[in-house]
Short mmCIF file of C-alpha atoms in Angstrom, two decimals:
data_model
loop_
_atom_site.label_atom_id
_atom_site.label_comp_id
_atom_site.label_asym_id
_atom_site.label_seq_id
_atom_site.Cartn_x
_atom_site.Cartn_y
_atom_site.Cartn_z
CA MET A 1 -7.06 5.52 -43.75
CA PRO A 2 -6.89 2.67 -41.15
CA THR A 3 -3.59 3.86 -39.64
CA GLU A 4 -5.00 7.18 -38.74
CA HIS A 5 -8.15 5.62 -37.46
CA ILE A 6 -6.03 3.35 -35.04
CA VAL A 7 -4.07 6.42 -33.93
CA LYS A 8 -7.08 8.31 -33.26
CA SER A 9 -8.63 5.64 -31.37
CA PHE A 10 -5.42 5.10 -29.24
CA ASP A 11 -5.42 8.81 -28.48
CA GLN A 12 -9.10 8.55 -27.33
CA GLU A 13 -8.38 5.54 -25.27
CA LEU A 14 -5.38 7.41 -23.69
CA GLU A 15 -7.65 10.44 -22.98
CA LYS A 16 -10.18 8.26 -21.50
CA LEU A 17 -7.56 6.73 -19.17
CA LYS A 18 -6.50 10.24 -18.04
CA ARG A 19 -10.03 11.29 -17.50
CA THR A 20 -10.64 8.20 -15.28
CA ILE A 21 -7.61 9.12 -13.29
CA VAL A 22 -8.90 12.79 -12.70
CA GLN A 23 -12.38 11.44 -11.81
CA MET A 24 -10.88 8.93 -9.33
CA GLY A 25 -8.69 11.76 -7.95
CA GLY A 26 -11.71 13.89 -7.43
CA LEU A 27 -13.42 11.08 -5.51
CA ALA A 28 -10.33 10.38 -3.44
CA GLU A 29 -10.23 14.18 -2.38
CA SER A 30 -13.87 14.24 -1.49
CA GLN A 31 -13.46 11.14 0.57
CA LEU A 32 -10.79 12.75 2.49
CA GLU A 33 -12.86 15.96 3.03
CA ALA A 34 -15.93 14.06 4.14
CA SER A 35 -13.82 11.82 6.62
CA ILE A 36 -12.32 15.06 8.15
CA GLN A 37 -15.82 16.62 8.53
CA ALA A 38 -17.11 13.36 10.09
CA ILE A 39 -14.36 13.65 12.72
CA VAL A 40 -14.85 17.46 13.32
CA ARG A 41 -18.84 17.10 13.56
CA ARG A 42 -18.59 13.78 15.33
CA ASP A 43 -20.88 12.45 12.61
CA ALA A 44 -20.99 8.73 12.53
CA ASP A 45 -23.49 8.62 9.70
CA LEU A 46 -21.19 10.58 7.43
CA ALA A 47 -18.32 8.42 8.46
CA THR A 48 -20.32 5.29 7.47
CA ARG A 49 -21.11 6.75 4.01
CA VAL A 50 -17.38 7.40 3.46
CA MET A 51 -16.54 3.82 4.38
CA GLN A 52 -19.32 2.50 2.08
CA ALA A 53 -18.04 4.67 -0.84
CA ASP A 54 -14.44 3.31 -0.68
CA ASP A 55 -15.57 0.43 -3.01
CA ARG A 56 -15.95 2.95 -5.67
CA LEU A 57 -12.17 3.87 -5.60
CA ASP A 58 -11.29 0.21 -5.57
CA ALA A 59 -13.52 -0.29 -8.62
CA TYR A 60 -11.80 2.69 -10.25
CA GLU A 61 -8.43 1.24 -9.65
CA SER A 62 -9.33 -2.11 -11.20
CA GLN A 63 -10.83 -0.44 -14.34
CA ILE A 64 -7.58 1.73 -14.71
CA ASP A 65 -5.46 -1.48 -14.28
CA VAL A 66 -7.63 -3.33 -16.99
CA ASP A 67 -7.48 -0.43 -19.37
CA ALA A 68 -3.89 0.32 -18.99
CA VAL A 69 -2.84 -3.43 -19.47
CA ARG A 70 -5.14 -3.68 -22.61
CA LEU A 71 -3.49 -0.49 -24.11
CA LEU A 72 -0.08 -1.82 -23.41
CA ALA A 73 -1.02 -5.21 -24.96
CA LEU A 74 -2.93 -3.97 -27.97
CA ARG A 75 -1.16 -0.78 -28.79
CA GLN A 76 2.48 -1.44 -27.85
CA PRO A 77 3.01 2.20 -27.17
CA MET A 78 6.53 3.74 -27.00
CA ALA A 79 8.37 6.57 -25.03
CA GLY A 80 5.89 9.21 -23.85
CA ASP A 81 2.56 7.11 -24.35
CA LEU A 82 4.31 4.14 -22.50
CA ARG A 83 5.09 6.45 -19.58
CA GLU A 84 1.48 7.86 -19.72
CA ILE A 85 0.28 4.45 -19.09
CA VAL A 86 2.71 3.36 -16.50
CA ALA A 87 2.10 6.64 -14.63
CA ALA A 88 -1.73 5.97 -14.80
CA LEU A 89 -1.09 2.47 -13.09
CA LYS A 90 1.16 4.19 -10.24
CA ILE A 91 -1.20 7.11 -9.65
CA ALA A 92 -4.33 4.85 -9.39
CA SER A 93 -2.50 2.82 -6.83
CA ASP A 94 -1.71 5.84 -4.82
CA LEU A 95 -5.30 7.22 -4.98
CA GLU A 96 -6.60 3.88 -3.96
CA ARG A 97 -4.39 3.97 -1.00
CA ILE A 98 -5.51 7.53 -0.17
CA GLY A 99 -9.12 6.22 -0.22
CA ASP A 100 -8.11 3.46 2.16
CA TYR A 101 -6.73 5.94 4.66
CA ALA A 102 -9.90 8.07 4.30
CA ALA A 103 -12.03 5.07 5.03
CA ASN A 104 -9.79 4.36 8.17
CA LEU A 105 -10.18 8.04 9.16
CA SER A 106 -13.99 7.37 9.08
CA LYS A 107 -13.66 4.41 11.37
CA ARG A 108 -11.73 6.51 13.83
CA ALA A 109 -14.43 9.17 13.55
CA ILE A 110 -17.03 6.60 14.68
CA ALA A 111 -14.73 5.68 17.65
CA LEU A 112 -14.07 9.35 18.46
CA ALA A 113 -17.71 10.23 18.39
CA GLN A 114 -18.25 7.91 21.28
CA VAL A 115 -15.67 9.41 23.57
CA PRO A 116 -15.16 12.97 25.00
CA ALA A 117 -13.67 15.40 22.67
CA VAL A 118 -10.01 16.45 23.32
CA ARG A 119 -8.43 19.67 22.41
CA PRO A 120 -5.64 18.44 19.96
CA VAL A 121 -8.48 17.54 17.52
CA SER A 122 -8.54 21.25 16.54
CA THR A 123 -5.23 20.73 14.64
CA ILE A 124 -6.82 17.86 12.41
CA PRO A 125 -8.89 20.19 10.12
CA ARG A 126 -5.69 22.23 9.49
CA MET A 127 -3.72 19.17 8.62
CA GLY A 128 -6.74 17.88 6.48
CA ARG A 129 -6.92 21.26 4.52
CA LEU A 130 -3.33 21.19 3.86
CA VAL A 131 -3.19 17.63 2.44
CA GLN A 132 -6.43 18.33 0.40
CA GLU A 133 -4.68 21.30 -1.10
CA ILE A 134 -1.70 19.30 -1.91
CA ILE A 135 -3.80 16.51 -3.51
CA LYS A 136 -5.79 19.23 -5.52
CA ASP A 137 -2.50 20.75 -6.76
CA VAL A 138 -0.97 17.39 -7.77
CA LEU A 139 -4.25 16.49 -9.67
CA ASP A 140 -4.18 19.95 -11.46
CA ALA A 141 -0.53 19.41 -12.23
CA TYR A 142 -1.44 16.06 -13.69
CA THR A 143 -4.15 17.56 -15.84
CA GLU A 144 -2.02 20.43 -16.98
CA ARG A 145 1.29 18.52 -17.12
CA ASP A 146 2.73 21.22 -14.94
CA VAL A 147 5.95 19.85 -13.43
CA GLN A 148 6.57 23.06 -11.33
CA LYS A 149 3.19 22.79 -9.76
CA ALA A 150 3.87 19.16 -8.93
CA LEU A 151 7.19 20.04 -7.43
CA ASP A 152 5.74 22.77 -5.30
CA ALA A 153 3.23 20.45 -3.88
CA TRP A 154 5.82 17.85 -3.39
CA GLY A 155 7.75 20.34 -1.32
CA ARG A 156 4.88 21.39 0.84
CA ASP A 157 4.45 17.94 2.27
CA GLU A 158 7.01 19.04 4.89
CA GLU A 159 4.54 21.39 6.46
CA VAL A 160 2.34 18.34 6.82
CA ASP A 161 5.08 16.43 8.69
CA ASP A 162 5.89 19.48 10.92
CA LEU A 163 2.09 19.81 11.98
CA TYR A 164 2.05 15.94 12.63
CA THR A 165 5.18 16.09 14.82
CA SER A 166 3.79 18.95 16.96
CA LEU A 167 0.47 17.35 17.28
CA PHE A 168 2.18 14.05 18.42
CA ARG A 169 3.91 15.89 21.25
CA GLU A 170 0.72 17.78 22.23
CA THR A 171 -1.46 14.62 22.12
CA LEU A 172 1.04 12.67 24.32
CA THR A 173 0.91 15.56 26.86
CA TYR A 174 -2.82 15.29 27.05
CA MET A 175 -2.70 11.55 27.65
CA MET A 176 -0.43 12.09 30.51
CA GLU A 177 -2.60 14.66 32.17
CA ASP A 178 -5.74 12.38 32.42
CA PRO A 179 -6.20 8.65 31.64
CA ARG A 180 -9.59 9.44 30.30
CA ASN A 181 -7.85 11.30 27.40
CA ILE A 182 -5.96 8.21 26.43
CA THR A 183 -8.51 6.48 24.20
CA PRO A 184 -9.53 9.69 22.30
CA CYS A 185 -5.98 10.70 22.00
CA THR A 186 -4.80 7.40 20.73
CA HIS A 187 -7.37 7.46 17.99
CA LEU A 188 -6.33 11.01 17.31
CA LEU A 189 -2.69 10.00 16.80
CA PHE A 190 -3.73 7.43 14.28
CA VAL A 191 -5.93 9.97 12.50
CA ALA A 192 -3.07 12.45 12.32
CA LYS A 193 -0.73 9.57 11.15
CA ASN A 194 -3.23 8.69 8.53
CA ILE A 195 -3.49 12.18 7.14
CA GLU A 196 0.36 12.34 7.11
CA ARG A 197 0.46 9.13 5.06
CA ILE A 198 -2.15 10.52 2.63
CA GLY A 199 0.29 13.55 2.18
CA ASP A 200 3.20 10.84 1.37
CA HIS A 201 0.98 9.33 -1.34
CA ALA A 202 0.10 12.83 -2.81
CA THR A 203 3.93 13.38 -3.02
CA ASN A 204 4.32 10.10 -4.71
CA ILE A 205 1.94 11.23 -7.34
CA ALA A 206 3.87 14.47 -7.70
CA GLU A 207 7.00 12.24 -8.38
CA THR A 208 5.14 10.17 -11.01
CA ILE A 209 4.04 13.31 -12.73
CA HIS A 210 7.75 14.43 -12.80
CA PHE A 211 8.70 11.09 -14.38
CA LEU A 212 5.79 11.40 -16.75
CA VAL A 213 6.68 14.79 -18.11
CA GLU A 214 10.41 14.77 -17.76
CA GLY A 215 11.15 11.12 -18.34
CA GLU A 216 13.32 10.71 -15.30
CA PRO A 217 12.89 10.69 -11.58
CA ILE A 218 13.01 13.82 -9.41
CA SER A 219 16.70 14.40 -8.41
CA GLY A 220 17.28 14.99 -4.72
CA ARG A 221 15.40 13.40 -1.90
CA ARG A 222 12.66 14.77 0.20
CA PRO A 223 13.24 13.69 3.76
CA LYS A 224 10.70 10.88 4.30
CA GLY A 225 8.04 10.93 6.78
CA ASP A 226 7.75 12.74 10.19
CA SER A 227 10.33 13.05 13.09
CA SER A 228 7.83 12.03 15.66
CA SER A 229 9.00 8.41 15.35
CA PHE A 230 12.00 9.47 17.49
CA GLU A 231 10.09 11.53 20.02
CA VAL A 232 10.31 10.88 23.65
CA VAL A 233 7.78 12.83 25.83
CA GLU A 234 8.42 12.58 29.58
CA PRO A 235 5.40 12.86 31.80
CA ASP A 236 5.20 15.96 33.95
CA ASP A 237 4.47 14.08 37.26
CA GLU A 238 2.57 16.93 38.85
CA GLY A 239 0.36 17.70 35.84
CA ALA A 240 -0.22 14.00 35.22
CA ALA A 241 -1.37 13.23 38.81
CA GLU A 242 -3.52 16.37 39.10
CA GLY A 243 -4.95 16.22 35.68
CA LYS A 244 -3.79 19.60 34.79
CA GLY A 245 -0.76 20.92 32.85
CA GLU A 246 -0.08 23.46 30.17
CA ALA A 247 -2.63 23.68 27.40
CA MET B 1 18.22 -17.29 -36.69
CA PRO B 2 17.70 -13.74 -35.37
CA THR B 3 14.17 -14.37 -34.20
CA GLU B 4 15.22 -17.19 -31.71
CA HIS B 5 17.97 -15.06 -30.60
CA ILE B 6 15.62 -12.23 -29.74
CA VAL B 7 13.21 -14.54 -27.99
CA LYS B 8 15.97 -16.16 -25.98
CA SER B 9 17.29 -12.66 -24.96
CA PHE B 10 13.69 -11.65 -23.83
CA ASP B 11 13.29 -14.69 -21.77
CA GLN B 12 16.72 -14.02 -20.20
CA GLU B 13 15.65 -10.51 -19.28
CA LEU B 14 12.38 -11.62 -17.90
CA GLU B 15 14.27 -14.04 -15.71
CA LYS B 16 16.68 -11.46 -14.59
CA LEU B 17 13.64 -9.35 -13.72
CA LYS B 18 12.12 -12.21 -11.55
CA ARG B 19 15.54 -12.86 -9.96
CA THR B 20 15.81 -9.15 -8.98
CA ILE B 21 12.29 -9.36 -7.39
CA VAL B 22 13.28 -12.29 -5.41
CA GLN B 23 16.55 -10.68 -4.28
CA MET B 24 14.69 -7.53 -3.31
CA GLY B 25 12.11 -9.63 -1.51
CA GLY B 26 14.98 -11.34 0.48
CA LEU B 27 16.26 -7.92 1.52
CA ALA B 28 12.82 -6.63 2.54
CA GLU B 29 12.45 -9.85 4.66
CA SER B 30 15.82 -9.33 6.49
CA GLN B 31 15.18 -5.73 6.82
CA LEU B 32 11.90 -6.68 8.69
CA GLU B 33 13.61 -9.27 10.77
CA ALA B 34 16.58 -6.89 11.80
CA SER B 35 14.22 -4.18 12.78
CA ILE B 36 12.22 -6.51 15.05
CA GLN B 37 15.48 -7.76 16.61
CA ALA B 38 16.48 -3.96 17.11
CA ILE B 39 13.20 -3.50 19.09
CA VAL B 40 13.54 -6.56 21.13
CA ARG B 41 17.13 -6.17 22.06
CA ARG B 42 16.90 -2.42 22.35
CA ASP B 43 19.68 -2.12 19.96
CA ALA B 44 19.95 1.40 18.46
CA ASP B 45 22.97 0.54 16.42
CA LEU B 46 21.23 -2.13 14.61
CA ALA B 47 18.26 -0.02 14.09
CA THR B 48 20.58 2.54 12.48
CA ARG B 49 22.01 -0.11 10.14
CA VAL B 50 18.45 -1.01 8.97
CA MET B 51 17.54 2.68 8.35
CA GLN B 52 20.75 3.06 6.30
CA ALA B 53 20.06 -0.05 4.16
CA ASP B 54 16.70 1.16 3.11
CA ASP B 55 18.38 3.00 0.28
CA ARG B 56 19.11 -0.34 -1.30
CA LEU B 57 15.49 -1.20 -1.49
CA ASP B 58 14.60 2.07 -3.13
CA ALA B 59 17.42 1.33 -5.72
CA TYR B 60 15.99 -2.05 -6.35
CA GLU B 61 12.65 -0.62 -7.03
CA SER B 62 14.08 1.99 -9.40
CA GLN B 63 16.08 -0.71 -11.28
CA ILE B 64 12.96 -2.87 -11.57
CA ASP B 65 10.87 0.14 -12.78
CA VAL B 66 13.57 0.82 -15.46
CA ASP B 67 13.86 -2.80 -16.53
CA ALA B 68 10.11 -3.27 -16.66
CA VAL B 69 9.46 -0.15 -18.73
CA ARG B 70 12.32 -0.95 -21.10
CA LEU B 71 10.91 -4.55 -21.54
CA LEU B 72 7.53 -3.12 -22.25
CA ALA B 73 8.79 -0.67 -24.73
CA LEU B 74 11.25 -2.84 -26.67
CA ARG B 75 9.52 -6.27 -26.47
CA GLN B 76 5.90 -5.39 -26.73
CA PRO B 77 5.05 -8.50 -24.84
CA MET B 78 1.55 -9.98 -24.91
CA ALA B 79 -0.74 -11.99 -22.28
CA GLY B 80 1.33 -13.81 -19.79
CA ASP B 81 4.62 -12.04 -20.38
CA LEU B 82 2.86 -8.61 -20.15
CA ARG B 83 1.26 -9.75 -16.77
CA GLU B 84 4.72 -10.93 -15.62
CA ILE B 85 6.14 -7.31 -16.11
CA VAL B 86 3.14 -5.52 -14.70
CA ALA B 87 3.25 -7.94 -11.73
CA ALA B 88 7.01 -7.06 -11.18
CA LEU B 89 6.16 -3.42 -11.06
CA LYS B 90 3.38 -3.87 -8.51
CA ILE B 91 5.47 -6.38 -6.38
CA ALA B 92 8.48 -3.98 -6.34
CA SER B 93 6.19 -1.19 -5.11
CA ASP B 94 4.85 -3.25 -2.20
CA LEU B 95 8.49 -4.43 -1.29
CA GLU B 96 9.66 -0.92 -1.30
CA ARG B 97 6.83 -0.01 1.05
CA ILE B 98 7.66 -2.89 3.29
CA GLY B 99 11.20 -1.53 3.46
CA ASP B 100 9.84 1.82 4.43
CA TYR B 101 7.85 0.31 7.26
CA ALA B 102 10.90 -1.62 8.36
CA ALA B 103 12.96 1.61 8.43
CA ASN B 104 10.09 3.22 10.51
CA LEU B 105 10.22 0.27 12.98
CA SER B 106 13.79 1.05 13.43
CA LYS B 107 13.24 4.64 14.15
CA ARG B 108 10.76 3.51 16.79
CA ALA B 109 13.34 0.98 18.01
CA ILE B 110 15.69 3.98 18.86
CA ALA B 111 13.00 5.80 20.65
CA LEU B 112 12.00 2.71 22.61
CA ALA B 113 15.57 2.01 23.61
CA GLN B 114 15.56 5.35 25.48
CA VAL B 115 12.42 4.67 27.54
CA PRO B 116 11.65 1.92 30.15
CA ALA B 117 10.47 -1.44 28.66
CA VAL B 118 6.79 -2.16 28.75
CA ARG B 119 5.22 -5.61 28.88
CA PRO B 120 3.19 -5.49 25.67
CA VAL B 121 6.40 -5.48 23.73
CA SER B 122 6.44 -9.20 24.12
CA THR B 123 3.79 -9.56 21.56
CA ILE B 124 5.92 -7.77 18.89
CA PRO B 125 8.38 -10.72 18.04
CA ARG B 126 5.16 -12.98 17.63
CA MET B 127 3.63 -10.55 15.25
CA GLY B 128 6.83 -10.01 13.42
CA ARG B 129 7.46 -13.78 13.08
CA LEU B 130 3.97 -14.24 11.68
CA VAL B 131 4.36 -11.46 9.07
CA GLN B 132 7.93 -12.70 8.18
CA GLU B 133 6.38 -16.15 7.47
CA ILE B 134 3.75 -14.68 5.25
CA ILE B 135 6.34 -12.70 3.31
CA LYS B 136 8.53 -15.64 2.93
CA ASP B 137 5.45 -17.73 1.78
CA VAL B 138 4.40 -15.15 -0.83
CA LEU B 139 7.97 -14.81 -2.21
CA ASP B 140 8.11 -18.74 -2.43
CA ALA B 141 4.68 -18.63 -4.08
CA TYR B 142 6.06 -15.97 -6.56
CA THR B 143 9.22 -18.18 -7.35
CA GLU B 144 7.01 -21.44 -7.68
CA ARG B 145 4.16 -19.81 -9.34
CA ASP B 146 2.02 -21.55 -6.57
CA VAL B 147 -1.33 -19.79 -6.36
CA GLN B 148 -2.52 -21.92 -3.45
CA LYS B 149 0.61 -21.09 -1.35
CA ALA B 150 -0.27 -17.39 -2.09
CA LEU B 151 -3.73 -17.85 -1.06
CA ASP B 152 -2.83 -19.58 2.09
CA ALA B 153 -0.60 -16.73 2.98
CA TRP B 154 -3.22 -14.20 2.04
CA GLY B 155 -5.74 -15.83 4.41
CA ARG B 156 -3.23 -15.81 7.32
CA ASP B 157 -3.06 -12.10 7.35
CA GLU B 158 -6.22 -12.27 9.52
CA GLU B 159 -4.20 -13.62 12.37
CA VAL B 160 -1.93 -10.61 12.28
CA ASP B 161 -4.95 -8.36 12.53
CA ASP B 162 -6.24 -10.23 15.49
CA LEU B 163 -2.88 -10.00 17.39
CA TYR B 164 -2.76 -6.36 16.53
CA THR B 165 -6.31 -5.68 17.91
CA SER B 166 -5.52 -7.53 21.17
CA LEU B 167 -2.18 -5.77 21.53
CA PHE B 168 -3.97 -2.39 20.94
CA ARG B 169 -6.42 -3.10 23.94
CA GLU B 170 -3.63 -4.29 26.24
CA THR B 171 -1.42 -1.23 25.45
CA LEU B 172 -4.22 1.23 26.00
CA THR B 173 -4.81 -0.50 29.45
CA TYR B 174 -1.04 -0.05 30.25
CA MET B 175 -1.09 3.57 29.29
CA MET B 176 -3.98 4.33 31.63
CA GLU B 177 -2.26 2.49 34.54
CA ASP B 178 0.85 4.80 34.70
CA PRO B 179 1.54 8.03 32.69
CA ARG B 180 5.30 6.94 32.45
CA ASN B 181 3.97 4.14 30.14
CA ILE B 182 2.34 6.50 27.56
CA THR B 183 5.48 7.37 25.51
CA PRO B 184 6.68 3.74 25.29
CA CYS B 185 3.21 2.44 24.67
CA THR B 186 2.53 5.02 21.92
CA HIS B 187 5.57 3.96 20.05
CA LEU B 188 4.65 0.44 20.51
CA LEU B 189 1.13 1.12 19.04
CA PHE B 190 2.80 2.43 16.06
CA VAL B 191 5.28 -0.39 15.87
CA ALA B 192 2.44 -2.82 15.85
CA LYS B 193 0.39 -0.80 13.33
CA ASN B 194 3.50 -0.74 11.01
CA ILE B 195 3.77 -4.68 11.24
CA GLU B 196 0.12 -5.00 10.55
CA ARG B 197 0.55 -2.71 7.43
CA ILE B 198 3.63 -4.84 6.30
CA GLY B 199 1.15 -7.70 6.42
CA ASP B 200 -1.22 -5.84 4.25
CA HIS B 201 1.53 -5.33 1.70
CA ALA B 202 2.37 -9.08 1.76
CA THR B 203 -1.34 -9.81 1.04
CA ASN B 204 -1.17 -7.40 -1.92
CA ILE B 205 1.73 -9.43 -3.36
CA ALA B 206 -0.48 -12.59 -2.82
CA GLU B 207 -3.23 -10.83 -4.85
CA THR B 208 -0.66 -9.91 -7.56
CA ILE B 209 0.56 -13.55 -7.79
CA HIS B 210 -3.00 -14.69 -8.33
CA PHE B 211 -3.59 -12.12 -11.14
CA LEU B 212 -0.10 -13.16 -12.61
CA VAL B 213 -0.88 -16.95 -12.70
CA GLU B 214 -4.63 -16.93 -13.24
CA GLY B 215 -4.98 -13.78 -15.19
CA GLU B 216 -7.74 -12.51 -12.86
CA PRO B 217 -8.16 -10.88 -9.52
CA ILE B 218 -8.97 -13.05 -6.43
CA SER B 219 -12.74 -13.28 -6.14
CA GLY B 220 -14.22 -12.47 -2.75
CA ARG B 221 -12.80 -9.88 -0.45
CA ARG B 222 -10.67 -10.35 2.60
CA PRO B 223 -11.96 -7.94 5.27
CA LYS B 224 -9.34 -5.14 5.24
CA GLY B 225 -7.22 -4.02 8.28
CA ASP B 226 -7.96 -4.57 11.84
CA SER B 227 -10.97 -3.80 14.06
CA SER B 228 -9.05 -1.81 16.63
CA SER B 229 -9.89 1.48 14.76
CA PHE B 230 -13.35 1.15 16.33
CA GLU B 231 -12.03 0.19 19.85
CA VAL B 232 -13.04 2.25 22.86
CA VAL B 233 -11.22 1.26 26.15
CA GLU B 234 -12.37 2.97 29.20
CA PRO B 235 -9.89 3.71 31.95
CA ASP B 236 -10.34 1.67 35.04
CA ASP B 237 -10.24 4.56 37.63
CA GLU B 238 -8.85 2.65 40.46
CA GLY B 239 -6.16 0.94 38.36
CA ALA B 240 -5.16 4.27 36.73
CA ALA B 241 -4.92 6.19 39.85
CA GLU B 242 -3.03 3.52 41.85
CA GLY B 243 -0.87 2.49 38.96
CA LYS B 244 -2.20 -1.12 39.05
CA GLY B 245 -4.82 -3.06 36.98
CA GLU B 246 -5.03 -6.44 35.42
CA ALA B 247 -1.99 -7.53 33.55
#
């Protein structure tokens, strides 16, 4: 029965594509976790390993692109199967970007290990854990085709944005207190921004899962990004001059 | 001749998809230009208009996604036509992201208009012009299917990275000189980072054009991102305390 054979083989290829996405997601998750560890432990060796492993995520994305385009060309899928393949392309692109941000976090970890530690760094593991949970949940939602789980994760990105905005204010205050804090605090601001962007990519994946399962985009908009872009923090002249100020 | 009719209509739909990409690209380009103007002129009204117009880029992307998926489903294209559609999906995603960054630049323009101007802002229009040229060239390369033009644009992103890295150092020095510079300089750092990321998305588009025309990815890697992630700038104690230092 050649038709059944072809169908079975298509399903197998589709399953393989899904498995590759899940594996890639697991790697992106562990890259994020390791890069946060590298920052917290001031571990430049770990950071270097994360940067070196980023190629593997790029390779996963290329593989998924090739497999997806081949499936589109040879199998001419319809409706659900077509969405499955388009979703794989989109999710792979978001995971690759998450990997890029993790590699960038590791570059910052190397710079941060060379300068004195500053207190706002303590918020980073909290932000990191939150984003890791969101990624884990969207990957589970992908495996289980669980739209509600994807939507829950999508909504939680707001907590990340809130943490980022409060860290932004706190870090600016530290910079104003002592010019020696400026270099570490600047890297820290970009660290926090990168984690916040990783959260954005995780919500993109949640949106793709909604489209995949329901066949239409999420209705309603999540407010994008953080509000720190508008923040103006005035230096407290006294604190700045004397190197103190509220902690 | 129904077959010819179908073929003609497919070509027409493909042409429409390409035209939509070019229109979307033009809008992304003008959003970037306006956001840079808003920063330079300290024009919060212009910045607000840029932010409001970002919805139009999102709408373009949704339209391209829908059209591309419909073409894939109904026409089952092969080889070159298939790459054409996958390329449209990828380029639309990069242009949408460029629009997000332009909207973020405009948020920063609003914050920057409320604080004193700082000298490193003068580098921003230079960076902006360079990235605008790169976007213009990749869009021309897309219209003309000109791989060499795409590759040239792709290579020029390194100049953007270099400008960013030198602005990063200069800005940190300004922050160390006077705590009142910290808020404007921090926004400026993110402004520069956003422009640098827009450049990355423009190079993604150049890579997609290569894949579209040649059927394979660009060989060789462009070094990703900037080197400022590793930078450590030490405060010049005298300059910091006395509010001076080299300009």
